[in-house]
Short mmCIF file of C-alpha atoms in Angstrom, two decimals:
data_model
loop_
_atom_site.label_atom_id
_atom_site.label_comp_id
_atom_site.label_asym_id
_atom_site.label_seq_id
_atom_site.Cartn_x
_atom_site.Cartn_y
_atom_site.Cartn_z
CA GLN A 1 0.00 0.00 0.00
CA THR A 2 1.55 3.26 -1.15
CA VAL A 3 1.52 6.02 1.41
CA VAL A 4 1.62 9.69 0.43
CA THR A 5 3.62 11.69 2.94
CA GLN A 6 3.25 15.31 4.02
CA GLU A 7 4.65 17.27 6.94
CA PRO A 8 2.01 17.16 9.69
CA SER A 9 2.62 20.78 10.60
CA LEU A 10 4.71 23.75 9.54
CA SER A 11 4.94 27.34 10.58
CA VAL A 12 5.96 30.48 8.75
CA SER A 13 6.34 34.10 9.74
CA PRO A 14 4.21 36.72 8.03
CA GLY A 15 5.99 37.73 4.84
CA GLY A 16 8.17 34.65 4.91
CA THR A 17 8.47 31.73 2.52
CA VAL A 18 7.56 28.14 3.26
CA THR A 19 7.66 24.96 1.20
CA LEU A 20 5.28 22.09 1.80
CA THR A 21 6.22 18.73 0.30
CA CYS A 22 4.38 15.66 -0.90
CA GLY A 23 6.30 12.41 -1.14
CA LEU A 24 5.92 8.68 -1.40
CA SER A 25 6.71 6.04 1.19
CA SER A 26 8.58 4.28 -1.58
CA GLY A 27 9.91 5.98 -4.66
CA SER A 28 9.96 9.46 -6.09
CA VAL A 29 7.16 11.76 -7.14
CA SER A 30 7.28 12.89 -10.75
CA THR A 31 4.92 14.77 -13.03
CA THR A 32 3.34 11.45 -14.02
CA TYR A 33 1.73 11.39 -10.58
CA TYR A 34 -0.13 14.61 -11.49
CA PRO A 35 0.31 16.13 -8.02
CA THR A 36 -2.64 18.27 -7.01
CA TRP A 37 -2.75 20.67 -4.08
CA TYR A 38 -5.76 21.78 -2.06
CA GLN A 39 -6.18 24.38 0.64
CA GLN A 40 -8.87 23.87 3.26
CA THR A 41 -9.98 26.04 6.13
CA PRO A 42 -12.23 24.66 8.90
CA GLY A 43 -15.80 24.11 7.83
CA GLN A 44 -15.08 24.80 4.17
CA ALA A 45 -14.83 22.66 1.07
CA PRO A 46 -11.37 22.19 -0.41
CA ARG A 47 -10.06 24.93 -2.65
CA THR A 48 -7.91 23.79 -5.56
CA LEU A 49 -4.55 25.53 -5.80
CA PHE A 50 -2.68 23.50 -8.43
CA TYR A 51 -3.20 20.40 -10.51
CA SER A 52 -0.85 18.52 -12.81
CA THR A 53 2.06 19.75 -10.69
CA ASN A 54 1.88 23.45 -11.55
CA THR A 55 -1.34 24.30 -13.38
CA ARG A 56 -2.71 27.13 -11.29
CA SER A 57 -6.43 27.23 -10.55
CA SER A 58 -8.34 30.40 -11.23
CA GLY A 59 -7.87 33.08 -8.60
CA VAL A 60 -4.80 31.58 -6.94
CA PRO A 61 -2.24 34.32 -6.24
CA ASP A 62 1.19 34.25 -7.89
CA ARG A 63 2.89 33.93 -4.52
CA PHE A 64 1.76 30.29 -4.54
CA SER A 65 3.73 27.96 -6.78
CA GLY A 66 3.73 24.22 -7.48
CA SER A 67 6.76 22.20 -8.56
CA ILE A 68 8.77 19.02 -8.26
CA LEU A 69 11.72 19.45 -5.88
CA GLY A 70 14.03 16.49 -5.84
CA SER A 71 11.93 13.42 -5.20
CA LYS A 72 8.83 15.21 -4.00
CA ALA A 73 6.08 17.51 -5.19
CA ALA A 74 6.24 20.89 -3.55
CA LEU A 75 3.94 23.80 -2.80
CA THR A 76 5.80 27.02 -2.05
CA ILE A 77 4.14 30.03 -0.49
CA ALA A 78 6.11 33.26 -0.71
CA GLY A 79 5.19 36.36 1.25
CA ALA A 80 2.94 34.38 3.59
CA GLN A 81 -0.17 36.13 4.85
CA ALA A 82 -2.37 35.48 7.85
CA ASP A 83 -5.14 34.05 5.74
CA ASP A 84 -2.78 31.41 4.36
CA GLU A 85 -3.17 29.67 7.70
CA SER A 86 -4.99 26.52 6.60
CA ASP A 87 -4.71 22.81 6.07
CA TYR A 88 -3.03 21.84 2.81
CA TYR A 89 -3.51 18.50 1.11
CA CYS A 90 -1.77 16.91 -1.80
CA VAL A 91 -3.15 14.01 -3.82
CA LEU A 92 -1.24 11.81 -6.25
CA TYR A 93 -2.41 9.74 -9.21
CA MET A 94 -1.43 6.09 -8.88
CA GLY A 95 -2.70 5.07 -12.30
CA SER A 96 -5.78 3.07 -13.29
CA GLY A 97 -8.01 5.87 -12.08
CA ILE A 98 -6.79 5.69 -8.48
CA TRP A 99 -5.88 8.71 -6.35
CA VAL A 100 -4.26 8.75 -2.91
CA PHE A 101 -4.28 11.76 -0.58
CA GLY A 102 -1.54 12.71 1.81
CA GLY A 103 -2.38 13.22 5.45
CA GLY A 104 -2.29 16.99 5.13
CA THR A 105 -0.11 19.78 6.49
CA LYS A 106 -1.41 22.24 9.05
CA LEU A 107 0.22 25.58 8.26
CA THR A 108 0.47 28.18 10.98
CA VAL A 109 1.37 31.78 10.19
CA LEU A 110 2.91 33.43 13.24
CA GLU B 1 -20.05 29.35 -13.00
CA VAL B 2 -19.61 25.76 -11.89
CA GLN B 3 -22.05 24.77 -9.18
CA LEU B 4 -22.22 21.44 -7.40
CA LEU B 5 -24.74 20.56 -4.72
CA GLU B 6 -24.70 17.31 -2.82
CA SER B 7 -27.71 15.79 -1.11
CA GLY B 8 -28.88 12.53 0.37
CA GLY B 9 -26.75 12.38 3.48
CA GLY B 10 -28.17 11.37 6.82
CA LEU B 11 -28.06 8.96 9.73
CA VAL B 12 -28.05 5.24 8.98
CA GLU B 13 -27.29 2.12 10.98
CA THR B 14 -24.35 -0.16 10.36
CA GLY B 15 -25.04 -2.40 7.39
CA GLY B 16 -27.54 0.01 5.92
CA SER B 17 -27.61 1.81 2.59
CA LEU B 18 -27.74 5.39 1.41
CA ARG B 19 -27.64 7.11 -1.97
CA LEU B 20 -25.91 10.43 -2.37
CA SER B 21 -26.67 12.75 -5.27
CA CYS B 22 -24.71 15.64 -6.72
CA ALA B 23 -26.54 18.07 -8.98
CA ALA B 24 -24.24 19.97 -11.33
CA SER B 25 -24.65 23.13 -13.38
CA GLY B 26 -22.58 25.71 -15.21
CA PHE B 27 -20.61 23.34 -17.46
CA ILE B 28 -21.08 20.62 -20.08
CA PHE B 29 -21.63 17.80 -17.64
CA ASN B 30 -20.83 14.79 -19.84
CA SER B 31 -17.43 16.25 -20.76
CA TYR B 32 -15.88 15.82 -17.33
CA VAL B 33 -14.87 13.15 -14.89
CA MET B 34 -16.74 13.47 -11.62
CA SER B 35 -15.45 12.29 -8.26
CA TRP B 36 -16.42 11.77 -4.64
CA VAL B 37 -14.03 12.59 -1.82
CA ARG B 38 -14.80 12.26 1.88
CA GLN B 39 -13.54 13.63 5.16
CA ALA B 40 -14.12 11.88 8.46
CA PRO B 41 -14.60 14.15 11.49
CA GLY B 42 -11.27 15.76 12.39
CA LYS B 43 -9.43 13.79 9.70
CA GLY B 44 -7.96 14.42 6.27
CA LEU B 45 -9.38 14.04 2.79
CA GLU B 46 -9.84 10.60 1.25
CA TRP B 47 -10.55 9.93 -2.42
CA VAL B 48 -13.54 7.57 -2.74
CA SER B 49 -14.52 7.15 -6.38
CA SER B 50 -14.47 8.66 -9.88
CA ILE B 51 -16.49 8.17 -13.04
CA GLY B 52 -15.73 9.07 -16.64
CA GLY B 53 -17.84 11.43 -18.68
CA SER B 54 -19.83 8.73 -20.45
CA GLY B 55 -20.28 6.71 -17.28
CA ALA B 56 -18.61 3.66 -18.80
CA ASN B 57 -15.50 3.82 -16.63
CA THR B 58 -15.61 3.78 -12.84
CA TYR B 59 -12.88 3.71 -10.21
CA TYR B 60 -12.94 3.04 -6.47
CA ALA B 61 -10.72 3.22 -3.43
CA ASP B 62 -10.00 -0.17 -1.91
CA SER B 63 -11.82 0.94 1.25
CA VAL B 64 -15.17 1.11 -0.58
CA LYS B 65 -14.75 -1.31 -3.49
CA GLY B 66 -17.58 -3.79 -3.63
CA ARG B 67 -19.77 -1.70 -1.30
CA PHE B 68 -20.13 1.63 -3.12
CA THR B 69 -21.27 2.23 -6.69
CA ILE B 70 -20.77 5.47 -8.57
CA SER B 71 -23.03 6.33 -11.50
CA ARG B 72 -24.20 9.35 -13.43
CA ASP B 73 -27.26 10.50 -15.34
CA ASN B 74 -26.02 12.89 -18.00
CA SER B 75 -29.60 13.84 -18.91
CA ARG B 76 -30.09 15.12 -15.36
CA ASN B 77 -26.54 16.49 -14.84
CA THR B 78 -26.31 14.40 -11.71
CA VAL B 79 -23.76 11.99 -10.28
CA TYR B 80 -24.67 9.45 -7.62
CA LEU B 81 -22.92 7.42 -4.98
CA GLN B 82 -24.85 4.35 -3.88
CA MET B 83 -23.45 3.22 -0.56
CA SER B 84 -24.29 -0.16 0.93
CA SER B 85 -23.01 -2.33 3.78
CA LEU B 86 -22.15 0.88 5.54
CA ARG B 87 -19.66 0.84 8.38
CA VAL B 88 -19.01 3.23 11.24
CA GLU B 89 -15.78 4.23 9.51
CA ASP B 90 -17.77 5.51 6.51
CA THR B 91 -19.00 8.38 8.70
CA ALA B 92 -17.79 11.52 6.94
CA LEU B 93 -18.59 14.65 5.02
CA TYR B 94 -18.84 13.61 1.37
CA TYR B 95 -17.80 16.08 -1.31
CA CYS B 96 -18.63 15.89 -4.99
CA GLY B 97 -16.03 17.24 -7.38
CA LYS B 98 -15.62 18.09 -11.06
CA ALA B 99 -12.31 17.13 -12.65
CA PRO B 100 -10.56 19.44 -15.13
CA PHE B 101 -11.10 17.12 -18.12
CA ASP B 102 -12.76 13.88 -19.20
CA ALA B 103 -9.61 11.99 -18.27
CA THR B 104 -8.67 10.17 -15.11
CA GLY B 105 -5.34 11.88 -14.59
CA TYR B 106 -4.84 15.60 -13.97
CA ALA B 107 -6.90 15.89 -10.73
CA PRO B 108 -9.79 14.10 -9.01
CA GLY B 109 -11.55 17.44 -8.80
CA VAL B 110 -10.93 21.14 -9.24
CA SER B 111 -14.38 22.38 -8.22
CA TRP B 112 -16.17 21.06 -5.16
CA GLY B 113 -19.61 21.23 -3.62
CA PRO B 114 -20.25 22.09 0.03
CA GLY B 115 -20.67 18.42 0.94
CA THR B 116 -23.28 16.23 2.61
CA VAL B 117 -22.87 14.51 5.96
CA VAL B 118 -23.19 10.76 6.34
CA THR B 119 -23.33 9.32 9.84
CA VAL B 120 -23.26 5.57 10.37
CA SER B 121 -24.24 4.47 13.84
CA SER B 122 -23.62 1.14 15.51
#
């Protein structure tokens, strides 16, 4: 059973830069896993940030970026703002129509 | 504007059945994969199932395979999730999502409804 790994929690100072990663328990993440990133605040539906690694969803600010860094997918937030404080989830495509979510990263801006 | 609205959630006993619906508008419904994702209380997101635009191709997470059935009625712009043999661990908020294309890669969903709550009691 493939496990998708994310940092359980991260913190960033206002105006700072933070990188969230999305990896595999075995192997490397590449673009063929079509990494997708979601932002979710309590009580709200997920908001799509990026799909297919770095295709930005409508309305997502330029200070958010998606990429592959080394063996993992990455979501970088530059110039962090208070309202970036959220849960962030990645999901990877395992082929044959199957998707697996990571456990999520709780981002604190302080 | 894409709009998705789930319904059909509720309280059911272990072993029971429930059918969720997701009414869609604002896009050409049969041209997109549709998916269901769920979130147990206080937990993360879990992909449940996806269906191709024609309805011919369906995909399931191992946790629901054999118990849940996804389907769609393209004449009604609605996707369904028939859930049977429900377990306590199926208790969650179920979200319906529209994928970016009629293809199973790319993303399980890029637009999401507000969700419907399913509670399975023992």
